[in-house]
PDB file of C-alpha atoms and ligand atoms in Angstrom:
ATOM      1  CA  UNK A  20      22.864  10.916  49.083  1.00 93.00           C
ATOM      2  CA  UNK A  21      24.087   7.948  51.117  1.00 97.00           C
ATOM      3  CA  UNK A  22      27.497   8.731  52.551  1.00 98.00           C
ATOM      4  CA  UNK A  23      29.708   6.283  54.478  1.00 98.00           C
ATOM      5  CA  UNK A  24      32.800   7.049  56.473  1.00 98.00           C
ATOM      6  CA  UNK A  25      35.793   4.710  56.782  1.00 98.00           C
ATOM      7  CA  UNK A  26      37.939   6.040  59.620  1.00 98.00           C
ATOM      8  CA  UNK A  27      41.379   4.856  60.649  1.00 96.00           C
ATOM      9  CA  UNK A  28      44.984   5.725  61.210  1.00 96.00           C
ATOM     10  CA  UNK A  29      46.150   4.378  57.817  1.00 98.00           C
ATOM     11  CA  UNK A  30      49.773   4.463  58.989  1.00 97.00           C
ATOM     12  CA  UNK A  31      50.358   3.431  56.192  1.00 98.00           C
ATOM     13  CA  UNK A  32      47.412   2.405  54.007  1.00 98.00           C
ATOM     14  CA  UNK A  33      47.526  -1.339  53.178  1.00 98.00           C
ATOM     15  CA  UNK A  34      45.890  -3.608  50.611  1.00 98.00           C
ATOM     16  CA  UNK A  35      43.450  -4.584  53.383  1.00 97.00           C
ATOM     17  CA  UNK A  36      42.279  -0.965  53.720  1.00 98.00           C
ATOM     18  CA  UNK A  37      41.957  -0.534  49.956  1.00 98.00           C
ATOM     19  CA  UNK A  38      39.875  -3.695  49.740  1.00 98.00           C
ATOM     20  CA  UNK A  39      37.418  -2.307  52.334  1.00 98.00           C
ATOM     21  CA  UNK A  40      37.296   1.067  50.527  1.00 98.00           C
ATOM     22  CA  UNK A  41      36.644  -0.559  47.141  1.00 98.00           C
ATOM     23  CA  UNK A  42      33.861  -2.743  48.488  1.00 98.00           C
ATOM     24  CA  UNK A  43      32.245   0.108  50.476  1.00 98.00           C
ATOM     25  CA  UNK A  44      32.275   2.372  47.437  1.00 98.00           C
ATOM     26  CA  UNK A  45      30.000  -0.093  45.632  1.00 98.00           C
ATOM     27  CA  UNK A  46      27.388   0.162  48.383  1.00 97.00           C
ATOM     28  CA  UNK A  47      27.233   3.922  48.939  1.00 98.00           C
ATOM     29  CA  UNK A  48      26.936   7.039  46.787  1.00 98.00           C
ATOM     30  CA  UNK A  49      29.990   8.482  48.442  1.00 98.00           C
ATOM     31  CA  UNK A  50      32.657   7.068  50.771  1.00 98.00           C
ATOM     32  CA  UNK A  51      35.019   9.201  52.802  1.00 98.00           C
ATOM     33  CA  UNK A  52      38.276   7.658  54.037  1.00 98.00           C
ATOM     34  CA  UNK A  53      39.282   9.838  56.947  1.00 98.00           C
ATOM     35  CA  UNK A  54      42.653   9.802  58.663  1.00 98.00           C
ATOM     36  CA  UNK A  55      41.860  10.424  62.296  1.00 97.00           C
ATOM     37  CA  UNK A  56      44.504  12.400  64.106  1.00 96.00           C
ATOM     38  CA  UNK A  57      45.147  11.055  67.584  1.00 88.00           C
ATOM     39  CA  UNK A  58      47.177  13.624  69.519  1.00 86.00           C
ATOM     40  CA  UNK A  59      48.298  10.998  72.065  1.00 88.00           C
ATOM     41  CA  UNK A  60      49.950   8.804  69.394  1.00 87.00           C
ATOM     42  CA  UNK A  61      53.037   9.485  67.337  1.00 92.00           C
ATOM     43  CA  UNK A  62      52.437   8.090  63.872  1.00 95.00           C
ATOM     44  CA  UNK A  63      55.209   7.011  61.505  1.00 96.00           C
ATOM     45  CA  UNK A  64      53.796   9.064  58.632  1.00 96.00           C
ATOM     46  CA  UNK A  65      52.425  12.593  58.967  1.00 96.00           C
ATOM     47  CA  UNK A  66      48.725  13.204  58.461  1.00 97.00           C
ATOM     48  CA  UNK A  67      49.416  14.835  55.084  1.00 97.00           C
ATOM     49  CA  UNK A  68      51.564  11.884  53.977  1.00 97.00           C
ATOM     50  CA  UNK A  69      48.897   9.383  54.992  1.00 98.00           C
ATOM     51  CA  UNK A  70      46.183  11.316  53.128  1.00 98.00           C
ATOM     52  CA  UNK A  71      48.387  11.609  50.051  1.00 98.00           C
ATOM     53  CA  UNK A  72      49.265   7.886  50.071  1.00 98.00           C
ATOM     54  CA  UNK A  73      45.583   6.901  50.318  1.00 98.00           C
ATOM     55  CA  UNK A  74      44.813   9.202  47.378  1.00 98.00           C
ATOM     56  CA  UNK A  75      47.636   7.668  45.340  1.00 98.00           C
ATOM     57  CA  UNK A  76      46.327   4.096  45.736  1.00 98.00           C
ATOM     58  CA  UNK A  77      42.595   4.836  45.374  1.00 98.00           C
ATOM     59  CA  UNK A  78      42.509   6.983  42.234  1.00 97.00           C
ATOM     60  CA  UNK A  79      40.447   4.250  40.568  1.00 97.00           C
ATOM     61  CA  UNK A  80      37.534   4.709  43.012  1.00 98.00           C
ATOM     62  CA  UNK A  81      35.524   7.637  41.604  1.00 97.00           C
ATOM     63  CA  UNK A  82      33.167   8.146  44.545  1.00 98.00           C
ATOM     64  CA  UNK A  83      35.874   8.130  47.229  1.00 98.00           C
ATOM     65  CA  UNK A  84      37.001  11.248  49.054  1.00 98.00           C
ATOM     66  CA  UNK A  85      40.055  11.326  51.333  1.00 98.00           C
ATOM     67  CA  UNK A  86      40.232  13.641  54.308  1.00 98.00           C
ATOM     68  CA  UNK A  87      41.740  14.037  57.774  1.00 98.00           C
ATOM     69  CA  UNK A  88      40.211  15.131  61.041  1.00 98.00           C
ATOM     70  CA  UNK A  89      41.341  15.934  64.553  1.00 96.00           C
ATOM     71  CA  UNK A  90      38.478  15.058  66.838  1.00 95.00           C
ATOM     72  CA  UNK A  91      35.734  12.532  67.329  1.00 96.00           C
ATOM     73  CA  UNK A  92      34.508  10.549  64.359  1.00 97.00           C
ATOM     74  CA  UNK A  93      30.964  10.960  65.728  1.00 97.00           C
ATOM     75  CA  UNK A  94      31.300  14.732  65.238  1.00 97.00           C
ATOM     76  CA  UNK A  95      32.979  14.359  61.860  1.00 98.00           C
ATOM     77  CA  UNK A  96      30.047  12.263  60.635  1.00 98.00           C
ATOM     78  CA  UNK A  97      27.561  14.942  61.727  1.00 97.00           C
ATOM     79  CA  UNK A  98      29.582  17.593  59.926  1.00 97.00           C
ATOM     80  CA  UNK A  99      29.591  15.530  56.723  1.00 97.00           C
ATOM     81  CA  UNK A 100      25.949  14.504  57.048  1.00 96.00           C
ATOM     82  CA  UNK A 101      26.982  10.843  56.985  1.00 98.00           C
ATOM     83  CA  UNK A 102      24.952   8.206  58.781  1.00 97.00           C
ATOM     84  CA  UNK A 103      27.126   5.134  58.323  1.00 98.00           C
ATOM     85  CA  UNK A 104      30.509   4.221  59.686  1.00 98.00           C
ATOM     86  CA  UNK A 105      32.202   1.247  58.043  1.00 98.00           C
ATOM     87  CA  UNK A 106      34.732  -0.739  60.048  1.00 96.00           C
ATOM     88  CA  UNK A 107      36.680  -3.702  58.776  1.00 94.00           C
ATOM     89  CA  UNK A 108      36.741  -6.773  61.001  1.00 93.00           C
ATOM     90  CA  UNK A 109      39.760  -9.015  60.733  1.00 91.00           C
ATOM     91  CA  UNK A 110      39.451 -11.398  63.634  1.00 81.00           C
ATOM     92  CA  UNK A 111      37.848 -11.918  66.976  1.00 79.00           C
ATOM     93  CA  UNK A 112      40.628  -9.762  68.388  1.00 78.00           C
ATOM     94  CA  UNK A 113      39.213  -6.702  66.591  1.00 82.00           C
ATOM     95  CA  UNK A 114      35.747  -7.305  67.951  1.00 86.00           C
ATOM     96  CA  UNK A 115      36.004  -6.274  71.605  1.00 89.00           C
ATOM     97  CA  UNK A 116      37.474  -2.894  70.767  1.00 90.00           C
ATOM     98  CA  UNK A 117      35.139  -2.218  67.841  1.00 91.00           C
ATOM     99  CA  UNK A 118      32.128  -3.231  69.917  1.00 92.00           C
ATOM    100  CA  UNK A 119      33.028  -0.657  72.565  1.00 94.00           C
ATOM    101  CA  UNK A 120      33.689   2.025  69.947  1.00 94.00           C
ATOM    102  CA  UNK A 121      30.410   1.359  68.142  1.00 96.00           C
ATOM    103  CA  UNK A 122      28.339   1.575  71.324  1.00 96.00           C
ATOM    104  CA  UNK A 123      30.105   4.765  72.386  1.00 97.00           C
ATOM    105  CA  UNK A 124      29.633   6.374  68.981  1.00 96.00           C
ATOM    106  CA  UNK A 125      25.937   5.509  69.115  1.00 96.00           C
ATOM    107  CA  UNK A 126      25.642   7.505  72.335  1.00 97.00           C
ATOM    108  CA  UNK A 127      27.616  10.435  70.944  1.00 96.00           C
ATOM    109  CA  UNK A 128      25.740  10.440  67.641  1.00 96.00           C
ATOM    110  CA  UNK A 129      22.473   8.434  67.634  1.00 97.00           C
ATOM    111  CA  UNK A 130      22.042   9.053  63.881  1.00 96.00           C
ATOM    112  CA  UNK A 131      25.219   7.156  63.095  1.00 97.00           C
ATOM    113  CA  UNK A 132      25.151   3.401  62.439  1.00 97.00           C
ATOM    114  CA  UNK A 133      28.342   1.368  62.613  1.00 97.00           C
ATOM    115  CA  UNK A 134      28.489  -1.413  60.054  1.00 97.00           C
ATOM    116  CA  UNK A 135      31.135  -4.112  60.036  1.00 95.00           C
ATOM    117  CA  UNK A 136      32.560  -5.425  56.836  1.00 96.00           C
ATOM    118  CA  UNK A 137      34.250  -8.797  56.962  1.00 94.00           C
ATOM    119  CA  UNK A 138      37.861  -8.718  55.895  1.00 92.00           C
ATOM    120  CA  UNK A 139      38.849 -10.311  52.636  1.00 93.00           C
ATOM    121  CA  UNK A 140      40.279 -13.715  53.500  1.00 92.00           C
ATOM    122  CA  UNK A 141      43.469 -12.712  51.666  1.00 93.00           C
ATOM    123  CA  UNK A 142      44.071  -9.853  54.103  1.00 94.00           C
ATOM    124  CA  UNK A 143      42.824 -11.113  57.410  1.00 91.00           C
ATOM    125  CA  UNK A 144      46.312 -11.135  58.898  1.00 92.00           C
ATOM    126  CA  UNK A 145      47.247  -7.709  57.574  1.00 95.00           C
ATOM    127  CA  UNK A 146      47.684  -4.516  59.584  1.00 95.00           C
ATOM    128  CA  UNK A 147      49.693  -1.307  59.250  1.00 96.00           C
ATOM    129  CA  UNK A 148      51.760  -2.463  62.231  1.00 95.00           C
ATOM    130  CA  UNK A 149      52.813  -5.622  60.363  1.00 95.00           C
ATOM    131  CA  UNK A 150      53.872  -3.515  57.375  1.00 97.00           C
ATOM    132  CA  UNK A 151      55.940  -1.194  59.574  1.00 96.00           C
ATOM    133  CA  UNK A 152      57.599  -4.115  61.351  1.00 96.00           C
ATOM    134  CA  UNK A 153      58.617  -5.823  58.114  1.00 95.00           C
ATOM    135  CA  UNK A 154      59.812  -2.575  56.537  1.00 95.00           C
ATOM    136  CA  UNK A 155      61.896  -1.845  59.639  1.00 94.00           C
ATOM    137  CA  UNK A 156      63.972  -4.919  58.809  1.00 92.00           C
ATOM    138  CA  UNK A 157      64.059  -4.040  55.127  1.00 89.00           C
ATOM    139  CA  UNK A 158      61.775  -6.992  54.359  1.00 92.00           C
ATOM    140  CA  UNK A 159      59.644  -7.447  51.263  1.00 94.00           C
ATOM    141  CA  UNK A 160      56.302  -5.636  51.664  1.00 96.00           C
ATOM    142  CA  UNK A 161      55.071  -6.283  48.094  1.00 96.00           C
ATOM    143  CA  UNK A 162      52.235  -8.525  49.281  1.00 96.00           C
ATOM    144  CA  UNK A 163      50.934  -5.988  51.761  1.00 97.00           C
ATOM    145  CA  UNK A 164      50.898  -2.547  50.128  1.00 98.00           C
ATOM    146  CA  UNK A 165      50.187  -1.168  46.649  1.00 98.00           C
ATOM    147  CA  UNK A 166      53.195  -0.700  44.329  1.00 97.00           C
ATOM    148  CA  UNK A 167      52.554   3.070  44.059  1.00 97.00           C
ATOM    149  CA  UNK A 168      53.618   3.630  47.663  1.00 97.00           C
ATOM    150  CA  UNK A 169      55.910   0.683  48.396  1.00 96.00           C
ATOM    151  CA  UNK A 170      59.213   2.473  47.811  1.00 95.00           C
ATOM    152  CA  UNK A 171      58.188   5.538  49.804  1.00 94.00           C
ATOM    153  CA  UNK A 172      57.337   3.346  52.773  1.00 96.00           C
ATOM    154  CA  UNK A 173      60.624   1.446  52.607  1.00 94.00           C
ATOM    155  CA  UNK A 174      62.585   4.632  52.116  1.00 92.00           C
ATOM    156  CA  UNK A 175      61.106   6.110  55.265  1.00 90.00           C
ATOM    157  CA  UNK A 176      61.214   3.068  57.546  1.00 91.00           C
ATOM    158  CA  UNK A 177      64.063   0.799  56.493  1.00 78.00           C
ATOM    159  CA  UNK A 178      67.285   0.886  58.484  1.00 74.00           C
ATOM    160  CA  UNK A 179      69.768   3.417  57.103  1.00 70.00           C
TER     161      UNK A 179
HETATM  162  P1  ADP B 203      45.421  -0.872  61.488  1.00 84.17           P
HETATM  163  O1  ADP B 203      44.913  -1.802  62.547  1.00 84.17           O
HETATM  164  O2  ADP B 203      45.845  -1.608  60.254  1.00 84.17           O
HETATM  165  O3  ADP B 203      46.413   0.148  61.978  1.00 84.17           O
HETATM  166  P2  ADP B 203      43.504   1.322  61.054  1.00 84.17           P
HETATM  167  O4  ADP B 203      43.271   1.945  62.363  1.00 84.17           O
HETATM  168  O5  ADP B 203      44.190   2.160  60.045  1.00 84.17           O
HETATM  169  O6  ADP B 203      44.142  -0.101  61.070  1.00 84.17           O
HETATM  170  O7  ADP B 203      42.143   0.775  60.458  1.00 84.17           O
HETATM  171  C1  ADP B 203      41.150   1.464  59.790  1.00 84.17           C
HETATM  172  C2  ADP B 203      40.025   0.502  59.473  1.00 84.17           C
HETATM  173  O8  ADP B 203      40.455  -0.462  58.517  1.00 84.17           O
HETATM  174  C3  ADP B 203      39.521  -0.296  60.679  1.00 84.17           C
HETATM  175  O9  ADP B 203      38.131  -0.451  60.576  1.00 84.17           O
HETATM  176  C4  ADP B 203      40.233  -1.629  60.521  1.00 84.17           C
HETATM  177  O10 ADP B 203      39.514  -2.675  61.136  1.00 84.17           O
HETATM  178  C5  ADP B 203      40.222  -1.763  59.006  1.00 84.17           C
HETATM  179  N1  ADP B 203      41.267  -2.658  58.535  1.00 84.17           N
HETATM  180  C6  ADP B 203      42.602  -2.509  58.633  1.00 84.17           C
HETATM  181  N2  ADP B 203      43.255  -3.536  58.060  1.00 84.17           N
HETATM  182  C7  ADP B 203      42.304  -4.372  57.575  1.00 84.17           C
HETATM  183  C8  ADP B 203      42.311  -5.633  56.884  1.00 84.17           C
HETATM  184  N3  ADP B 203      43.467  -6.236  56.595  1.00 84.17           N
HETATM  185  N4  ADP B 203      41.133  -6.192  56.552  1.00 84.17           N
HETATM  186  C9  ADP B 203      39.980  -5.575  56.881  1.00 84.17           C
HETATM  187  N5  ADP B 203      39.879  -4.402  57.536  1.00 84.17           N
HETATM  188  C10 ADP B 203      41.021  -3.810  57.879  1.00 84.17           C
END
């Protein structure tokens, strides 16, 4: 079975993420979206909330699993017997960082291939940070996140 892993912080999950998950799911038998827990960062949403929000907006993708992991994605892939890591590329600005990550992961887990999927033109500007910034000023995030989670995001972030 061909399994691919889509790692990220998903803080929160955006339409850009869902687009990558939908497209990956057509290429692999199983795709795992994994919320990576970074102990040095303080996320806006808890790990459980991020996992739950991804599940809520991806119910239509039958071969998608959602999980979380504290540790290296190279080790997670070994544990799941996955040999492909899918990363979305938005712009040249993503490249330098992803390049470094991919080469490092190859050393940590030589059986793991990183594959880059070009962003959908509609979402090339979109990041979780943008969503948080707009929500912080009670702006309209309709274009950026799925309706199932929009109100929860605003409720959490918007100024009281
Ligand atoms: P963000 O930068 O939005 O906080 P994450 O760390 O959650 O992103 O990203 C997880 C994965 O999803 C990464 O591979 C990232 O490049 C990809 N991704 C995020 N937003 C988009 C988008 N709008 N288009 C394509 N890929 C994206």
